[in-house]
PDB file of C-alpha atoms in Angstrom:
ATOM      1  CA  MET A   1     -66.090   1.011  42.154  1.00 47.00           C
ATOM      2  CA  ALA A   2     -66.006   0.793  45.922  1.00 49.00           C
ATOM      3  CA  ALA A   3     -65.077   3.934  47.831  1.00 51.00           C
ATOM      4  CA  GLY A   4     -61.641   3.711  49.380  1.00 55.00           C
ATOM      5  CA  SER A   5     -60.638   0.759  47.220  1.00 62.00           C
ATOM      6  CA  GLY A   6     -57.657   2.677  45.866  1.00 71.00           C
ATOM      7  CA  GLU A   7     -59.041   2.725  42.327  1.00 83.00           C
ATOM      8  CA  ILE A   8     -59.227   5.965  40.416  1.00 86.00           C
ATOM      9  CA  ALA A   9     -62.682   7.121  39.361  1.00 91.00           C
ATOM     10  CA  ASP A  10     -63.541   7.267  35.680  1.00 93.00           C
ATOM     11  CA  PRO A  11     -62.806  10.689  34.187  1.00 92.00           C
ATOM     12  CA  THR A  12     -65.677  13.060  33.608  1.00 94.00           C
ATOM     13  CA  ALA A  13     -66.993  13.732  30.119  1.00 95.00           C
ATOM     14  CA  LYS A  14     -65.277  17.148  30.182  1.00 93.00           C
ATOM     15  CA  VAL A  15     -61.904  15.662  31.109  1.00 89.00           C
ATOM     16  CA  LEU A  16     -62.245  13.076  28.332  1.00 91.00           C
ATOM     17  CA  ALA A  17     -63.193  15.793  25.817  1.00 92.00           C
ATOM     18  CA  ASP A  18     -60.277  18.000  26.907  1.00 87.00           C
ATOM     19  CA  ALA A  19     -57.842  15.073  26.645  1.00 87.00           C
ATOM     20  CA  ALA A  20     -59.152  14.174  23.193  1.00 90.00           C
ATOM     21  CA  ALA A  21     -58.735  17.807  22.095  1.00 89.00           C
ATOM     22  CA  ALA A  22     -55.146  17.910  23.373  1.00 87.00           C
ATOM     23  CA  PHE A  23     -54.299  14.613  21.663  1.00 89.00           C
ATOM     24  CA  GLY A  24     -56.004  15.862  18.506  1.00 90.00           C
ATOM     25  CA  LEU A  25     -53.909  19.013  18.587  1.00 89.00           C
ATOM     26  CA  LEU A  26     -50.763  16.921  18.954  1.00 89.00           C
ATOM     27  CA  ALA A  27     -51.791  14.548  16.141  1.00 90.00           C
ATOM     28  CA  SER A  28     -49.442  16.418  13.833  1.00 92.00           C
ATOM     29  CA  PRO A  29     -45.777  15.553  13.345  1.00 92.00           C
ATOM     30  CA  ALA A  30     -44.943  19.260  13.085  1.00 93.00           C
ATOM     31  CA  ARG A  31     -46.626  20.100  16.406  1.00 94.00           C
ATOM     32  CA  LEU A  32     -45.049  17.129  18.145  1.00 92.00           C
ATOM     33  CA  HIS A  33     -41.667  18.269  16.869  1.00 94.00           C
ATOM     34  CA  LEU A  34     -42.347  21.800  18.118  1.00 95.00           C
ATOM     35  CA  VAL A  35     -43.247  20.523  21.603  1.00 93.00           C
ATOM     36  CA  TRP A  36     -40.121  18.348  21.550  1.00 92.00           C
ATOM     37  CA  ALA A  37     -37.954  21.310  20.502  1.00 94.00           C
ATOM     38  CA  LEU A  38     -39.470  23.647  23.091  1.00 95.00           C
ATOM     39  CA  ALA A  39     -38.943  21.039  25.805  1.00 91.00           C
ATOM     40  CA  GLN A  40     -35.216  21.468  25.071  1.00 91.00           C
ATOM     41  CA  GLY A  41     -35.391  25.242  25.533  1.00 94.00           C
ATOM     42  CA  ASP A  42     -37.196  28.454  24.666  1.00 96.00           C
ATOM     43  CA  SER A  43     -37.000  29.734  21.102  1.00 97.00           C
ATOM     44  CA  ASP A  44     -38.389  32.265  18.667  1.00 97.00           C
ATOM     45  CA  VAL A  45     -40.496  31.232  15.684  1.00 97.00           C
ATOM     46  CA  SER A  46     -37.679  31.504  13.136  1.00 97.00           C
ATOM     47  CA  GLY A  47     -35.403  29.269  15.213  1.00 97.00           C
ATOM     48  CA  LEU A  48     -38.199  26.752  15.630  1.00 97.00           C
ATOM     49  CA  ALA A  49     -39.070  26.810  11.921  1.00 97.00           C
ATOM     50  CA  GLN A  50     -35.433  26.140  11.064  1.00 96.00           C
ATOM     51  CA  ARG A  51     -35.140  23.340  13.627  1.00 95.00           C
ATOM     52  CA  VAL A  52     -38.306  21.506  12.575  1.00 94.00           C
ATOM     53  CA  GLY A  53     -37.818  22.181   8.879  1.00 94.00           C
ATOM     54  CA  GLY A  54     -41.094  24.033   8.475  1.00 93.00           C
ATOM     55  CA  ALA A  55     -42.056  27.210   6.707  1.00 96.00           C
ATOM     56  CA  LEU A  56     -42.171  30.258   8.955  1.00 96.00           C
ATOM     57  CA  PRO A  57     -45.916  30.963   8.420  1.00 97.00           C
ATOM     58  CA  ALA A  58     -46.891  27.329   9.075  1.00 97.00           C
ATOM     59  CA  THR A  59     -44.734  27.174  12.201  1.00 97.00           C
ATOM     60  CA  SER A  60     -46.283  30.411  13.426  1.00 97.00           C
ATOM     61  CA  GLN A  61     -49.793  29.011  12.875  1.00 97.00           C
ATOM     62  CA  HIS A  62     -48.966  25.797  14.752  1.00 96.00           C
ATOM     63  CA  LEU A  63     -47.602  27.822  17.656  1.00 96.00           C
ATOM     64  CA  ALA A  64     -50.691  30.060  17.700  1.00 96.00           C
ATOM     65  CA  LYS A  65     -52.998  27.029  17.946  1.00 94.00           C
ATOM     66  CA  MET A  66     -50.908  25.458  20.675  1.00 93.00           C
ATOM     67  CA  LYS A  67     -50.830  28.752  22.544  1.00 93.00           C
ATOM     68  CA  LEU A  68     -54.633  29.020  22.415  1.00 91.00           C
ATOM     69  CA  ALA A  69     -54.844  25.491  23.809  1.00 88.00           C
ATOM     70  CA  GLY A  70     -52.472  26.368  26.650  1.00 87.00           C
ATOM     71  CA  LEU A  71     -49.719  23.981  25.579  1.00 89.00           C
ATOM     72  CA  VAL A  72     -47.180  26.729  24.934  1.00 93.00           C
ATOM     73  CA  ASP A  73     -46.888  30.371  25.870  1.00 95.00           C
ATOM     74  CA  SER A  74     -44.713  33.263  24.787  1.00 97.00           C
ATOM     75  CA  ARG A  75     -43.030  36.356  26.089  1.00 97.00           C
ATOM     76  CA  ARG A  76     -41.719  39.383  24.246  1.00 97.00           C
ATOM     77  CA  GLU A  77     -37.985  40.059  24.154  1.00 96.00           C
ATOM     78  CA  GLY A  78     -37.462  43.234  22.177  1.00 95.00           C
ATOM     79  CA  ARG A  79     -39.049  42.616  18.786  1.00 95.00           C
ATOM     80  CA  ARG A  80     -39.087  38.830  19.123  1.00 96.00           C
ATOM     81  CA  GLN A  81     -41.724  36.511  20.587  1.00 96.00           C
ATOM     82  CA  ILE A  82     -40.007  33.767  22.545  1.00 98.00           C
ATOM     83  CA  TYR A  83     -42.037  30.578  22.883  1.00 98.00           C
ATOM     84  CA  TYR A  84     -41.780  28.119  25.745  1.00 96.00           C
ATOM     85  CA  VAL A  85     -43.609  25.076  27.042  1.00 93.00           C
ATOM     86  CA  ASP A  86     -46.441  26.006  29.333  1.00 80.00           C
ATOM     87  CA  ASP A  87     -47.659  22.471  30.117  1.00 82.00           C
ATOM     88  CA  HIS A  88     -44.910  20.206  31.402  1.00 83.00           C
ATOM     89  CA  ASP A  89     -47.290  17.253  31.735  1.00 88.00           C
ATOM     90  CA  ILE A  90     -47.868  17.327  27.970  1.00 86.00           C
ATOM     91  CA  VAL A  91     -44.092  17.360  27.457  1.00 88.00           C
ATOM     92  CA  ALA A  92     -43.826  14.284  29.690  1.00 90.00           C
ATOM     93  CA  VAL A  93     -46.486  12.484  27.618  1.00 90.00           C
ATOM     94  CA  VAL A  94     -44.755  13.401  24.345  1.00 88.00           C
ATOM     95  CA  GLN A  95     -41.361  12.325  25.666  1.00 87.00           C
ATOM     96  CA  LEU A  96     -42.784   9.040  26.957  1.00 90.00           C
ATOM     97  CA  MET A  97     -44.388   8.299  23.592  1.00 88.00           C
ATOM     98  CA  MET A  98     -41.186   9.114  21.706  1.00 87.00           C
ATOM     99  CA  ARG A  99     -39.115   6.917  24.031  1.00 88.00           C
ATOM    100  CA  GLN A 100     -41.588   4.039  23.642  1.00 88.00           C
ATOM    101  CA  LEU A 101     -41.568   4.296  19.863  1.00 87.00           C
ATOM    102  CA  HIS A 102     -37.789   4.644  19.704  1.00 82.00           C
ATOM    103  CA  THR A 103     -37.312   1.626  21.983  1.00 81.00           C
ATOM    104  CA  GLY A 104     -39.847  -0.374  19.974  1.00 71.00           C
ATOM    105  CA  MET A 105     -38.044   0.471  16.729  1.00 70.00           C
ATOM    106  CA  GLU A 106     -34.679  -0.577  18.178  1.00 68.00           C
ATOM    107  CA  GLN A 107     -36.146  -3.862  19.410  1.00 70.00           C
ATOM    108  CA  SER A 108     -37.725  -4.526  15.999  1.00 67.00           C
ATOM    109  CA  ALA A 109     -34.414  -3.812  14.264  1.00 61.00           C
ATOM    110  CA  ASP A 110     -32.616  -6.171  16.642  1.00 64.00           C
ATOM    111  CA  ARG A 111     -35.151  -8.929  15.898  1.00 66.00           C
ATOM    112  CA  VAL A 112     -34.680  -8.434  12.152  1.00 61.00           C
ATOM    113  CA  LEU A 113     -30.880  -8.520  12.457  1.00 63.00           C
ATOM    114  CA  ARG A 114     -31.023 -11.679  14.586  1.00 69.00           C
ATOM    115  CA  SER A 115     -33.345 -13.410  12.099  1.00 68.00           C
ATOM    116  CA  VAL A 116     -31.100 -12.492   9.164  1.00 68.00           C
ATOM    117  CA  GLY A 117     -28.047 -13.795  10.979  1.00 63.00           C
ATOM    118  CA  THR A 118     -29.594 -17.239  11.597  1.00 54.00           C
TER     119      THR A 118
END
C-alpha cells in the first residue's frame, strides 16, 4: 500500500486477535441479547434474566465474562449491581448486524410472497 493513498493499513496481529476474541464472546445468542437489552438501558441481573428468558445464574455468568472483556460494566446501587454497556462501538456492530439480518429476512419473505402470488 502506498503511503498517503487513503487506504487503511492492515490491522496488526493483536488487533485481529482482539477482534476475534470479541466476536467469539458475542457468538452466543444469549450474550447478543444481553448486549441488545443493555443498549436500551441499564439493568440489574434479575431484570436482564427475565428479559432474555435466561436462568439467573447463567445470565450472571454471561455478564461476568462480558465484564472481564470490557464489553459491559456495572455499578452498585444499594444491594443491586446495575449493568450497562461499556463499549458503544460493540453495540453499534450488534445493532448493525441485527438490522441487516432483519432486513434480509423481510426481503426474503417478500420474495416468497411474490413467488406464491404468481
